[in-house]
Amino acid sequence: MITIREIDTFIVDIPTIRPHVLAMATMHHQSIVIVRMRDSDGVEGVGEGTTIGGLSYGEESPEGIKLAIDTYIAPVLKTCDATRVGAAMAAIGRGVVGNHIAKCAVETALLDMAGKRLGVPVSELIGGGRVRDSLPVAWTLASGDTARDIEEAERVLAERRHNIFKLKIGKRGVRADVAHVAAIKRAVGDRGSVRVDVNQNWDEAQADLGMRLLEDAGCDLVEQPVARHDHAAMARLSAKHVIPLMADEALHGPRDAFVIAARGAARIFAVKIAQSGGLLSAHAVATIAQAGGVGLYGGTMLEGGVGTAASAHLCASLPSLAWGTELFGPLLLTQDILAEPLRYADFELAVPTGPGLGIALDEDRIAFHRRDRTAPALHVVAERA
């Protein structure tokens, strides 16, 4: 049996290029958890676990992700065959409840190792394999300033980097937020799609008003306007408005996907590998959506290069991706942690083609941004006797 011999889990803190304003927090940096493993054959894999705004967004924090991997997941891994990813993740699932982002980081590293061992990209190990080599990528306008957001949109349009724009709203009153969105849509016109993400910050009455006004403003979709648990409100809003409602925070794996699709509570799913608990669970979420007639969108937790590459491999395997993706995370950071950055051009992201994730870490930048500012030797995991 090929076993996991070494594990290193650490946090890197990287500043953002500008304040990133969400309904629940303003981000000035991103904290990324990296897990690096090596098996008994010497094959190395890397994964990432990233969340948004510490604990203001969800139940997992960077520090908690690292603790879950080091304290609870690593001991389970030492009993598993490193070549059997599904079996290893099932064993982890039996021993660790929740902690989807930590599980995603570990599964990503295992899939990276599996792809390298077989000499194929991770996307060929998911579902029926890769069906596309590049992905449309949205850019989030989240400075909170209308003029600045218009200037930013014009710049990335001119660079042919993005022609899909998602606006973070929900901090101001509904009408003020809609006026902000409408001004940006007027500036962009037919050159790009404009969408909004409320991050659960409206009640049903506010969402009812907001969705009506946003449709009139030319907005294409509204992401998670109400609380994630309020499926009844989501269903009523979806049935009432032409503008589609996209579920995001409400989706934490296949069970949520089934309930939301069955209730007609959303017409689009933002599929995130982190919230789903890994690439394999995210693929199951997408399969349920497609069976229920729900559109797909590749979501992000503002991951760095590792998590973004993993998400790209998942999205490359989905038969339908009508609403594109927002896998722009590395572009929001002042430094890229990959030796060769992911390639964004002509409004799309190229999916890596090398074995595994098809990426390598920039060790110097990792060492500089590593929170502990040290690079201890990989933790050796004892083999099962």
PDB file of N, CA and C in Angstrom, residues 169-269:
ATOM      1  N   ILE A 169     -23.038  43.943  -3.338  1.00  0.00           N
ATOM      2  CA  ILE A 169     -23.945  44.943  -2.791  1.00  0.00           C
ATOM      3  C   ILE A 169     -24.532  44.417  -1.481  1.00  0.00           C
ATOM      4  N   GLY A 170     -25.326  45.238  -0.807  1.00  0.00           N
ATOM      5  CA  GLY A 170     -25.993  44.805   0.412  1.00  0.00           C
ATOM      6  C   GLY A 170     -25.671  45.642   1.635  1.00  0.00           C
ATOM      7  N   LYS A 171     -24.641  46.505   1.540  1.00  0.00           N
ATOM      8  CA  LYS A 171     -24.298  47.343   2.686  1.00  0.00           C
ATOM      9  C   LYS A 171     -25.164  48.595   2.753  1.00  0.00           C
ATOM     10  N   ARG A 172     -25.576  49.095   1.584  1.00  0.00           N
ATOM     11  CA  ARG A 172     -26.397  50.302   1.535  1.00  0.00           C
ATOM     12  C   ARG A 172     -27.875  49.935   1.451  1.00  0.00           C
ATOM     13  N   GLY A 173     -28.732  50.921   1.418  1.00  0.00           N
ATOM     14  CA  GLY A 173     -30.141  50.677   1.185  1.00  0.00           C
ATOM     15  C   GLY A 173     -30.364  50.074  -0.188  1.00  0.00           C
ATOM     16  N   VAL A 174     -31.494  49.410  -0.367  1.00  0.00           N
ATOM     17  CA  VAL A 174     -31.759  48.711  -1.616  1.00  0.00           C
ATOM     18  C   VAL A 174     -31.725  49.663  -2.807  1.00  0.00           C
ATOM     19  N   ARG A 175     -32.413  50.788  -2.711  1.00  0.00           N
ATOM     20  CA  ARG A 175     -32.469  51.705  -3.857  1.00  0.00           C
ATOM     21  C   ARG A 175     -31.100  52.318  -4.161  1.00  0.00           C
ATOM     22  N   ALA A 176     -30.333  52.593  -3.132  1.00  0.00           N
ATOM     23  CA  ALA A 176     -28.984  53.127  -3.350  1.00  0.00           C
ATOM     24  C   ALA A 176     -28.104  52.086  -4.031  1.00  0.00           C
ATOM     25  N   ASP A 177     -28.219  50.835  -3.606  1.00  0.00           N
ATOM     26  CA  ASP A 177     -27.452  49.767  -4.236  1.00  0.00           C
ATOM     27  C   ASP A 177     -27.845  49.592  -5.706  1.00  0.00           C
ATOM     28  N   VAL A 178     -29.139  49.633  -5.978  1.00  0.00           N
ATOM     29  CA  VAL A 178     -29.609  49.473  -7.358  1.00  0.00           C
ATOM     30  C   VAL A 178     -29.133  50.639  -8.223  1.00  0.00           C
ATOM     31  N   ALA A 179     -29.119  51.843  -7.680  1.00  0.00           N
ATOM     32  CA  ALA A 179     -28.616  52.998  -8.435  1.00  0.00           C
ATOM     33  C   ALA A 179     -27.148  52.797  -8.791  1.00  0.00           C
ATOM     34  N   HIS A 180     -26.358  52.248  -7.872  1.00  0.00           N
ATOM     35  CA  HIS A 180     -24.941  51.933  -8.108  1.00  0.00           C
ATOM     36  C   HIS A 180     -24.814  50.917  -9.249  1.00  0.00           C
ATOM     37  N   VAL A 181     -25.611  49.859  -9.191  1.00  0.00           N
ATOM     38  CA  VAL A 181     -25.570  48.819 -10.228  1.00  0.00           C
ATOM     39  C   VAL A 181     -26.012  49.389 -11.579  1.00  0.00           C
ATOM     40  N   ALA A 182     -27.080  50.169 -11.573  1.00  0.00           N
ATOM     41  CA  ALA A 182     -27.613  50.712 -12.825  1.00  0.00           C
ATOM     42  C   ALA A 182     -26.606  51.628 -13.506  1.00  0.00           C
ATOM     43  N   ALA A 183     -25.866  52.412 -12.730  1.00  0.00           N
ATOM     44  CA  ALA A 183     -24.865  53.310 -13.310  1.00  0.00           C
ATOM     45  C   ALA A 183     -23.753  52.512 -13.992  1.00  0.00           C
ATOM     46  N   ILE A 184     -23.347  51.432 -13.357  1.00  0.00           N
ATOM     47  CA  ILE A 184     -22.290  50.600 -13.948  1.00  0.00           C
ATOM     48  C   ILE A 184     -22.798  49.886 -15.191  1.00  0.00           C
ATOM     49  N   LYS A 185     -24.034  49.390 -15.154  1.00  0.00           N
ATOM     50  CA  LYS A 185     -24.596  48.732 -16.330  1.00  0.00           C
ATOM     51  C   LYS A 185     -24.717  49.706 -17.490  1.00  0.00           C
ATOM     52  N   ARG A 186     -25.115  50.946 -17.227  1.00  0.00           N
ATOM     53  CA  ARG A 186     -25.195  51.949 -18.301  1.00  0.00           C
ATOM     54  C   ARG A 186     -23.821  52.170 -18.916  1.00  0.00           C
ATOM     55  N   ALA A 187     -22.778  52.208 -18.091  1.00  0.00           N
ATOM     56  CA  ALA A 187     -21.418  52.430 -18.603  1.00  0.00           C
ATOM     57  C   ALA A 187     -20.933  51.243 -19.421  1.00  0.00           C
ATOM     58  N   VAL A 188     -21.226  50.041 -18.966  1.00  0.00           N
ATOM     59  CA  VAL A 188     -20.759  48.828 -19.656  1.00  0.00           C
ATOM     60  C   VAL A 188     -21.598  48.547 -20.896  1.00  0.00           C
ATOM     61  N   GLY A 189     -22.894  48.780 -20.793  1.00  0.00           N
ATOM     62  CA  GLY A 189     -23.784  48.548 -21.922  1.00  0.00           C
ATOM     63  C   GLY A 189     -23.796  47.096 -22.362  1.00  0.00           C
ATOM     64  N   ASP A 190     -23.832  46.900 -23.685  1.00  0.00           N
ATOM     65  CA  ASP A 190     -23.881  45.550 -24.241  1.00  0.00           C
ATOM     66  C   ASP A 190     -22.509  44.888 -24.302  1.00  0.00           C
ATOM     67  N   ARG A 191     -21.492  45.570 -23.819  1.00  0.00           N
ATOM     68  CA  ARG A 191     -20.139  44.985 -23.877  1.00  0.00           C
ATOM     69  C   ARG A 191     -19.908  43.937 -22.792  1.00  0.00           C
ATOM     70  N   GLY A 192     -20.800  43.872 -21.807  1.00  0.00           N
ATOM     71  CA  GLY A 192     -20.578  42.911 -20.739  1.00  0.00           C
ATOM     72  C   GLY A 192     -21.837  42.622 -19.941  1.00  0.00           C
ATOM     73  N   SER A 193     -21.814  41.497 -19.241  1.00  0.00           N
ATOM     74  CA  SER A 193     -22.901  41.102 -18.355  1.00  0.00           C
ATOM     75  C   SER A 193     -22.644  41.665 -16.962  1.00  0.00           C
ATOM     76  N   VAL A 194     -23.694  42.192 -16.329  1.00  0.00           N
ATOM     77  CA  VAL A 194     -23.594  42.717 -14.962  1.00  0.00           C
ATOM     78  C   VAL A 194     -24.499  41.892 -14.059  1.00  0.00           C
ATOM     79  N   ARG A 195     -23.931  41.413 -12.944  1.00  0.00           N
ATOM     80  CA  ARG A 195     -24.645  40.586 -11.980  1.00  0.00           C
ATOM     81  C   ARG A 195     -24.373  41.126 -10.585  1.00  0.00           C
ATOM     82  N   VAL A 196     -25.145  40.684  -9.597  1.00  0.00           N
ATOM     83  CA  VAL A 196     -24.916  41.168  -8.237  1.00  0.00           C
ATOM     84  C   VAL A 196     -24.880  40.005  -7.252  1.00  0.00           C
ATOM     85  N   ASP A 197     -24.162  40.222  -6.151  1.00  0.00           N
ATOM     86  CA  ASP A 197     -24.097  39.275  -5.042  1.00  0.00           C
ATOM     87  C   ASP A 197     -24.434  40.033  -3.762  1.00  0.00           C
ATOM     88  N   VAL A 198     -25.506  39.618  -3.106  1.00  0.00           N
ATOM     89  CA  VAL A 198     -25.964  40.307  -1.903  1.00  0.00           C
ATOM     90  C   VAL A 198     -25.402  39.660  -0.637  1.00  0.00           C
ATOM     91  N   ASN A 199     -24.849  38.460  -0.758  1.00  0.00           N
ATOM     92  CA  ASN A 199     -24.271  37.755   0.396  1.00  0.00           C
ATOM     93  C   ASN A 199     -25.245  37.677   1.572  1.00  0.00           C
ATOM     94  N   GLN A 200     -26.513  37.327   1.279  1.00  0.00           N
ATOM     95  CA  GLN A 200     -27.546  37.048   2.288  1.00  0.00           C
ATOM     96  C   GLN A 200     -28.010  38.284   3.064  1.00  0.00           C
ATOM     97  N   ASN A 201     -27.716  39.488   2.598  1.00  0.00           N
ATOM     98  CA  ASN A 201     -27.910  40.664   3.441  1.00  0.00           C
ATOM     99  C   ASN A 201     -29.283  41.328   3.322  1.00  0.00           C
ATOM    100  N   TRP A 202     -30.198  40.766   2.521  1.00  0.00           N
ATOM    101  CA  TRP A 202     -31.548  41.297   2.425  1.00  0.00           C
ATOM    102  C   TRP A 202     -32.542  40.356   3.100  1.00  0.00           C
ATOM    103  N   ASP A 203     -33.637  40.930   3.623  1.00  0.00           N
ATOM    104  CA  ASP A 203     -34.764  40.090   4.002  1.00  0.00           C
ATOM    105  C   ASP A 203     -35.621  39.893   2.750  1.00  0.00           C
ATOM    106  N   GLU A 204     -36.708  39.141   2.870  1.00  0.00           N
ATOM    107  CA  GLU A 204     -37.493  38.806   1.678  1.00  0.00           C
ATOM    108  C   GLU A 204     -38.117  40.038   1.034  1.00  0.00           C
ATOM    109  N   ALA A 205     -38.600  40.974   1.835  1.00  0.00           N
ATOM    110  CA  ALA A 205     -39.220  42.176   1.276  1.00  0.00           C
ATOM    111  C   ALA A 205     -38.194  43.014   0.517  1.00  0.00           C
ATOM    112  N   GLN A 206     -37.012  43.164   1.092  1.00  0.00           N
ATOM    113  CA  GLN A 206     -35.958  43.908   0.400  1.00  0.00           C
ATOM    114  C   GLN A 206     -35.558  43.199  -0.897  1.00  0.00           C
ATOM    115  N   ALA A 207     -35.455  41.870  -0.838  1.00  0.00           N
ATOM    116  CA  ALA A 207     -35.088  41.107  -2.029  1.00  0.00           C
ATOM    117  C   ALA A 207     -36.151  41.220  -3.110  1.00  0.00           C
ATOM    118  N   ASP A 208     -37.410  41.240  -2.702  1.00  0.00           N
ATOM    119  CA  ASP A 208     -38.510  41.367  -3.655  1.00  0.00           C
ATOM    120  C   ASP A 208     -38.391  42.696  -4.408  1.00  0.00           C
ATOM    121  N   LEU A 209     -38.172  43.782  -3.668  1.00  0.00           N
ATOM    122  CA  LEU A 209     -37.989  45.096  -4.284  1.00  0.00           C
ATOM    123  C   LEU A 209     -36.716  45.126  -5.117  1.00  0.00           C
ATOM    124  N   GLY A 210     -35.621  44.634  -4.534  1.00  0.00           N
ATOM    125  CA  GLY A 210     -34.332  44.690  -5.214  1.00  0.00           C
ATOM    126  C   GLY A 210     -34.316  43.921  -6.519  1.00  0.00           C
ATOM    127  N   MET A 211     -34.886  42.739  -6.539  1.00  0.00           N
ATOM    128  CA  MET A 211     -34.882  41.941  -7.765  1.00  0.00           C
ATOM    129  C   MET A 211     -35.703  42.606  -8.858  1.00  0.00           C
ATOM    130  N   ARG A 212     -36.826  43.213  -8.488  1.00  0.00           N
ATOM    131  CA  ARG A 212     -37.641  43.925  -9.487  1.00  0.00           C
ATOM    132  C   ARG A 212     -36.873  45.101 -10.084  1.00  0.00           C
ATOM    133  N   LEU A 213     -36.228  45.884  -9.228  1.00  0.00           N
ATOM    134  CA  LEU A 213     -35.494  47.057  -9.708  1.00  0.00           C
ATOM    135  C   LEU A 213     -34.243  46.653 -10.487  1.00  0.00           C
ATOM    136  N   LEU A 214     -33.588  45.596 -10.049  1.00  0.00           N
ATOM    137  CA  LEU A 214     -32.377  45.148 -10.737  1.00  0.00           C
ATOM    138  C   LEU A 214     -32.686  44.609 -12.129  1.00  0.00           C
ATOM    139  N   GLU A 215     -33.820  43.940 -12.268  1.00  0.00           N
ATOM    140  CA  GLU A 215     -34.222  43.480 -13.593  1.00  0.00           C
ATOM    141  C   GLU A 215     -34.420  44.672 -14.524  1.00  0.00           C
ATOM    142  N   ASP A 216     -35.072  45.720 -14.040  1.00  0.00           N
ATOM    143  CA  ASP A 216     -35.281  46.923 -14.840  1.00  0.00           C
ATOM    144  C   ASP A 216     -33.962  47.599 -15.195  1.00  0.00           C
ATOM    145  N   ALA A 217     -32.946  47.442 -14.335  1.00  0.00           N
ATOM    146  CA  ALA A 217     -31.641  48.071 -14.566  1.00  0.00           C
ATOM    147  C   ALA A 217     -30.770  47.287 -15.545  1.00  0.00           C
ATOM    148  N   GLY A 218     -31.228  46.100 -15.962  1.00  0.00           N
ATOM    149  CA  GLY A 218     -30.463  45.298 -16.910  1.00  0.00           C
ATOM    150  C   GLY A 218     -29.517  44.306 -16.273  1.00  0.00           C
ATOM    151  N   CYS A 219     -29.687  44.055 -14.972  1.00  0.00           N
ATOM    152  CA  CYS A 219     -28.869  43.071 -14.258  1.00  0.00           C
ATOM    153  C   CYS A 219     -29.288  41.665 -14.689  1.00  0.00           C
ATOM    154  N   ASP A 220     -28.324  40.743 -14.779  1.00  0.00           N
ATOM    155  CA  ASP A 220     -28.599  39.410 -15.314  1.00  0.00           C
ATOM    156  C   ASP A 220     -28.916  38.347 -14.269  1.00  0.00           C
ATOM    157  N   LEU A 221     -28.444  38.503 -13.036  1.00  0.00           N
ATOM    158  CA  LEU A 221     -28.774  37.544 -11.989  1.00  0.00           C
ATOM    159  C   LEU A 221     -28.523  38.158 -10.622  1.00  0.00           C
ATOM    160  N   VAL A 222     -29.150  37.565  -9.595  1.00  0.00           N
ATOM    161  CA  VAL A 222     -28.980  38.001  -8.209  1.00  0.00           C
ATOM    162  C   VAL A 222     -28.522  36.795  -7.390  1.00  0.00           C
ATOM    163  N   GLU A 223     -27.362  36.921  -6.792  1.00  0.00           N
ATOM    164  CA  GLU A 223     -26.791  35.817  -6.027  1.00  0.00           C
ATOM    165  C   GLU A 223     -27.137  35.939  -4.543  1.00  0.00           C
ATOM    166  N   GLN A 224     -27.685  34.873  -4.008  1.00  0.00           N
ATOM    167  CA  GLN A 224     -27.990  34.691  -2.586  1.00  0.00           C
ATOM    168  C   GLN A 224     -28.470  35.979  -1.911  1.00  0.00           C
ATOM    169  N   PRO A 225     -29.649  36.481  -2.286  1.00  0.00           N
ATOM    170  CA  PRO A 225     -30.126  37.730  -1.693  1.00  0.00           C
ATOM    171  C   PRO A 225     -30.563  37.582  -0.239  1.00  0.00           C
ATOM    172  N   VAL A 226     -31.038  36.387   0.142  1.00  0.00           N
ATOM    173  CA  VAL A 226     -31.556  36.184   1.502  1.00  0.00           C
ATOM    174  C   VAL A 226     -30.749  35.103   2.209  1.00  0.00           C
ATOM    175  N   ALA A 227     -31.048  34.903   3.492  1.00  0.00           N
ATOM    176  CA  ALA A 227     -30.310  33.947   4.316  1.00  0.00           C
ATOM    177  C   ALA A 227     -30.301  32.559   3.696  1.00  0.00           C
ATOM    178  N   ARG A 228     -29.195  31.883   3.854  1.00  0.00           N
ATOM    179  CA  ARG A 228     -28.984  30.608   3.166  1.00  0.00           C
ATOM    180  C   ARG A 228     -29.990  29.536   3.568  1.00  0.00           C
ATOM    181  N   HIS A 229     -30.501  29.597   4.803  1.00  0.00           N
ATOM    182  CA  HIS A 229     -31.435  28.574   5.269  1.00  0.00           C
ATOM    183  C   HIS A 229     -32.875  28.846   4.839  1.00  0.00           C
ATOM    184  N   ASP A 230     -33.156  30.035   4.307  1.00  0.00           N
ATOM    185  CA  ASP A 230     -34.533  30.415   4.006  1.00  0.00           C
ATOM    186  C   ASP A 230     -34.921  29.952   2.600  1.00  0.00           C
ATOM    187  N   HIS A 231     -35.025  28.631   2.462  1.00  0.00           N
ATOM    188  CA  HIS A 231     -35.366  28.060   1.164  1.00  0.00           C
ATOM    189  C   HIS A 231     -36.756  28.488   0.704  1.00  0.00           C
ATOM    190  N   ALA A 232     -37.667  28.684   1.660  1.00  0.00           N
ATOM    191  CA  ALA A 232     -39.030  29.079   1.291  1.00  0.00           C
ATOM    192  C   ALA A 232     -39.029  30.448   0.619  1.00  0.00           C
ATOM    193  N   ALA A 233     -38.298  31.402   1.190  1.00  0.00           N
ATOM    194  CA  ALA A 233     -38.208  32.729   0.574  1.00  0.00           C
ATOM    195  C   ALA A 233     -37.520  32.645  -0.779  1.00  0.00           C
ATOM    196  N   MET A 234     -36.463  31.843  -0.862  1.00  0.00           N
ATOM    197  CA  MET A 234     -35.772  31.688  -2.144  1.00  0.00           C
ATOM    198  C   MET A 234     -36.705  31.141  -3.213  1.00  0.00           C
ATOM    199  N   ALA A 235     -37.545  30.188  -2.826  1.00  0.00           N
ATOM    200  CA  ALA A 235     -38.483  29.601  -3.780  1.00  0.00           C
ATOM    201  C   ALA A 235     -39.529  30.623  -4.220  1.00  0.00           C
ATOM    202  N   ARG A 236     -40.045  31.406  -3.273  1.00  0.00           N
ATOM    203  CA  ARG A 236     -41.038  32.429  -3.636  1.00  0.00           C
ATOM    204  C   ARG A 236     -40.437  33.474  -4.566  1.00  0.00           C
ATOM    205  N   LEU A 237     -39.231  33.918  -4.261  1.00  0.00           N
ATOM    206  CA  LEU A 237     -38.567  34.924  -5.093  1.00  0.00           C
ATOM    207  C   LEU A 237     -38.257  34.375  -6.483  1.00  0.00           C
ATOM    208  N   SER A 238     -37.817  33.123  -6.538  1.00  0.00           N
ATOM    209  CA  SER A 238     -37.502  32.509  -7.831  1.00  0.00           C
ATOM    210  C   SER A 238     -38.746  32.380  -8.699  1.00  0.00           C
ATOM    211  N   ALA A 239     -39.870  32.046  -8.064  1.00  0.00           N
ATOM    212  CA  ALA A 239     -41.105  31.879  -8.822  1.00  0.00           C
ATOM    213  C   ALA A 239     -41.669  33.215  -9.297  1.00  0.00           C
ATOM    214  N   LYS A 240     -41.425  34.282  -8.553  1.00  0.00           N
ATOM    215  CA  LYS A 240     -42.053  35.575  -8.836  1.00  0.00           C
ATOM    216  C   LYS A 240     -41.309  36.393  -9.877  1.00  0.00           C
ATOM    217  N   HIS A 241     -39.977  36.288  -9.917  1.00  0.00           N
ATOM    218  CA  HIS A 241     -39.181  37.211 -10.728  1.00  0.00           C
ATOM    219  C   HIS A 241     -38.575  36.530 -11.959  1.00  0.00           C
ATOM    220  N   VAL A 242     -38.477  37.321 -13.037  1.00  0.00           N
ATOM    221  CA  VAL A 242     -37.830  36.835 -14.254  1.00  0.00           C
ATOM    222  C   VAL A 242     -36.327  36.729 -14.039  1.00  0.00           C
ATOM    223  N   ILE A 243     -35.746  37.711 -13.370  1.00  0.00           N
ATOM    224  CA  ILE A 243     -34.315  37.680 -13.115  1.00  0.00           C
ATOM    225  C   ILE A 243     -33.994  36.480 -12.229  1.00  0.00           C
ATOM    226  N   PRO A 244     -33.036  35.626 -12.626  1.00  0.00           N
ATOM    227  CA  PRO A 244     -32.803  34.398 -11.858  1.00  0.00           C
ATOM    228  C   PRO A 244     -32.077  34.637 -10.535  1.00  0.00           C
ATOM    229  N   LEU A 245     -32.436  33.815  -9.557  1.00  0.00           N
ATOM    230  CA  LEU A 245     -31.770  33.801  -8.259  1.00  0.00           C
ATOM    231  C   LEU A 245     -30.727  32.690  -8.281  1.00  0.00           C
ATOM    232  N   MET A 246     -29.517  33.008  -7.860  1.00  0.00           N
ATOM    233  CA  MET A 246     -28.445  32.013  -7.798  1.00  0.00           C
ATOM    234  C   MET A 246     -28.143  31.664  -6.343  1.00  0.00           C
ATOM    235  N   ALA A 247     -28.151  30.379  -6.038  1.00  0.00           N
ATOM    236  CA  ALA A 247     -27.807  29.909  -4.697  1.00  0.00           C
ATOM    237  C   ALA A 247     -26.289  29.833  -4.562  1.00  0.00           C
ATOM    238  N   ASP A 248     -25.783  30.315  -3.422  1.00  0.00           N
ATOM    239  CA  ASP A 248     -24.349  30.214  -3.132  1.00  0.00           C
ATOM    240  C   ASP A 248     -24.144  29.691  -1.718  1.00  0.00           C
ATOM    241  N   GLU A 249     -24.263  30.581  -0.715  1.00  0.00           N
ATOM    242  CA  GLU A 249     -24.045  30.156   0.669  1.00  0.00           C
ATOM    243  C   GLU A 249     -25.006  29.047   1.096  1.00  0.00           C
ATOM    244  N   ALA A 250     -26.125  28.911   0.402  1.00  0.00           N
ATOM    245  CA  ALA A 250     -27.090  27.849   0.714  1.00  0.00           C
ATOM    246  C   ALA A 250     -26.584  26.471   0.315  1.00  0.00           C
ATOM    247  N   LEU A 251     -25.550  26.407  -0.499  1.00  0.00           N
ATOM    248  CA  LEU A 251     -25.057  25.138  -1.044  1.00  0.00           C
ATOM    249  C   LEU A 251     -23.827  24.655  -0.286  1.00  0.00           C
ATOM    250  N   HIS A 252     -23.998  23.594   0.489  1.00  0.00           N
ATOM    251  CA  HIS A 252     -22.874  22.984   1.196  1.00  0.00           C
ATOM    252  C   HIS A 252     -22.855  21.491   0.919  1.00  0.00           C
ATOM    253  N   GLY A 253     -22.861  21.147  -0.336  1.00  0.00           N
ATOM    254  CA  GLY A 253     -22.765  19.753  -0.718  1.00  0.00           C
ATOM    255  C   GLY A 253     -24.012  19.222  -1.389  1.00  0.00           C
ATOM    256  N   PRO A 254     -23.972  17.943  -1.793  1.00  0.00           N
ATOM    257  CA  PRO A 254     -25.052  17.340  -2.576  1.00  0.00           C
ATOM    258  C   PRO A 254     -26.417  17.352  -1.895  1.00  0.00           C
ATOM    259  N   ARG A 255     -26.490  17.177  -0.572  1.00  0.00           N
ATOM    260  CA  ARG A 255     -27.790  17.158   0.087  1.00  0.00           C
ATOM    261  C   ARG A 255     -28.497  18.504  -0.059  1.00  0.00           C
ATOM    262  N   ASP A 256     -27.757  19.594   0.161  1.00  0.00           N
ATOM    263  CA  ASP A 256     -28.339  20.920  -0.032  1.00  0.00           C
ATOM    264  C   ASP A 256     -28.779  21.101  -1.477  1.00  0.00           C
ATOM    265  N   ALA A 257     -27.943  20.648  -2.404  1.00  0.00           N
ATOM    266  CA  ALA A 257     -28.270  20.795  -3.822  1.00  0.00           C
ATOM    267  C   ALA A 257     -29.585  20.106  -4.157  1.00  0.00           C
ATOM    268  N   PHE A 258     -29.785  18.909  -3.604  1.00  0.00           N
ATOM    269  CA  PHE A 258     -31.021  18.169  -3.886  1.00  0.00           C
ATOM    270  C   PHE A 258     -32.233  18.912  -3.339  1.00  0.00           C
ATOM    271  N   VAL A 259     -32.148  19.386  -2.095  1.00  0.00           N
ATOM    272  CA  VAL A 259     -33.285  20.066  -1.462  1.00  0.00           C
ATOM    273  C   VAL A 259     -33.626  21.349  -2.220  1.00  0.00           C
ATOM    274  N   ILE A 260     -32.619  22.136  -2.569  1.00  0.00           N
ATOM    275  CA  ILE A 260     -32.864  23.413  -3.249  1.00  0.00           C
ATOM    276  C   ILE A 260     -33.442  23.190  -4.638  1.00  0.00           C
ATOM    277  N   ALA A 261     -32.880  22.214  -5.365  1.00  0.00           N
ATOM    278  CA  ALA A 261     -33.405  21.924  -6.704  1.00  0.00           C
ATOM    279  C   ALA A 261     -34.840  21.416  -6.620  1.00  0.00           C
ATOM    280  N   ALA A 262     -35.116  20.546  -5.647  1.00  0.00           N
ATOM    281  CA  ALA A 262     -36.464  19.970  -5.523  1.00  0.00           C
ATOM    282  C   ALA A 262     -37.494  21.029  -5.166  1.00  0.00           C
ATOM    283  N   ARG A 263     -37.101  22.032  -4.388  1.00  0.00           N
ATOM    284  CA  ARG A 263     -38.034  23.080  -3.968  1.00  0.00           C
ATOM    285  C   ARG A 263     -38.134  24.219  -4.979  1.00  0.00           C
ATOM    286  N   GLY A 264     -37.331  24.183  -6.027  1.00  0.00           N
ATOM    287  CA  GLY A 264     -37.332  25.289  -6.976  1.00  0.00           C
ATOM    288  C   GLY A 264     -36.855  26.576  -6.345  1.00  0.00           C
ATOM    289  N   ALA A 265     -35.899  26.459  -5.403  1.00  0.00           N
ATOM    290  CA  ALA A 265     -35.444  27.618  -4.634  1.00  0.00           C
ATOM    291  C   ALA A 265     -34.342  28.415  -5.314  1.00  0.00           C
ATOM    292  N   ALA A 266     -33.849  27.951  -6.448  1.00  0.00           N
ATOM    293  CA  ALA A 266     -32.841  28.699  -7.207  1.00  0.00           C
ATOM    294  C   ALA A 266     -32.838  28.193  -8.635  1.00  0.00           C
ATOM    295  N   ARG A 267     -32.510  29.078  -9.570  1.00  0.00           N
ATOM    296  CA  ARG A 267     -32.427  28.678 -10.971  1.00  0.00           C
ATOM    297  C   ARG A 267     -31.002  28.548 -11.450  1.00  0.00           C
ATOM    298  N   ILE A 268     -30.047  28.931 -10.587  1.00  0.00           N
ATOM    299  CA  ILE A 268     -28.622  28.775 -10.885  1.00  0.00           C
ATOM    300  C   ILE A 268     -27.931  28.342  -9.600  1.00  0.00           C
ATOM    301  N   PHE A 269     -26.935  27.475  -9.711  1.00  0.00           N
ATOM    302  CA  PHE A 269     -26.084  27.094  -8.590  1.00  0.00           C
ATOM    303  C   PHE A 269     -24.679  27.651  -8.803  1.00  0.00           C
TER     304      PHE A 269
END
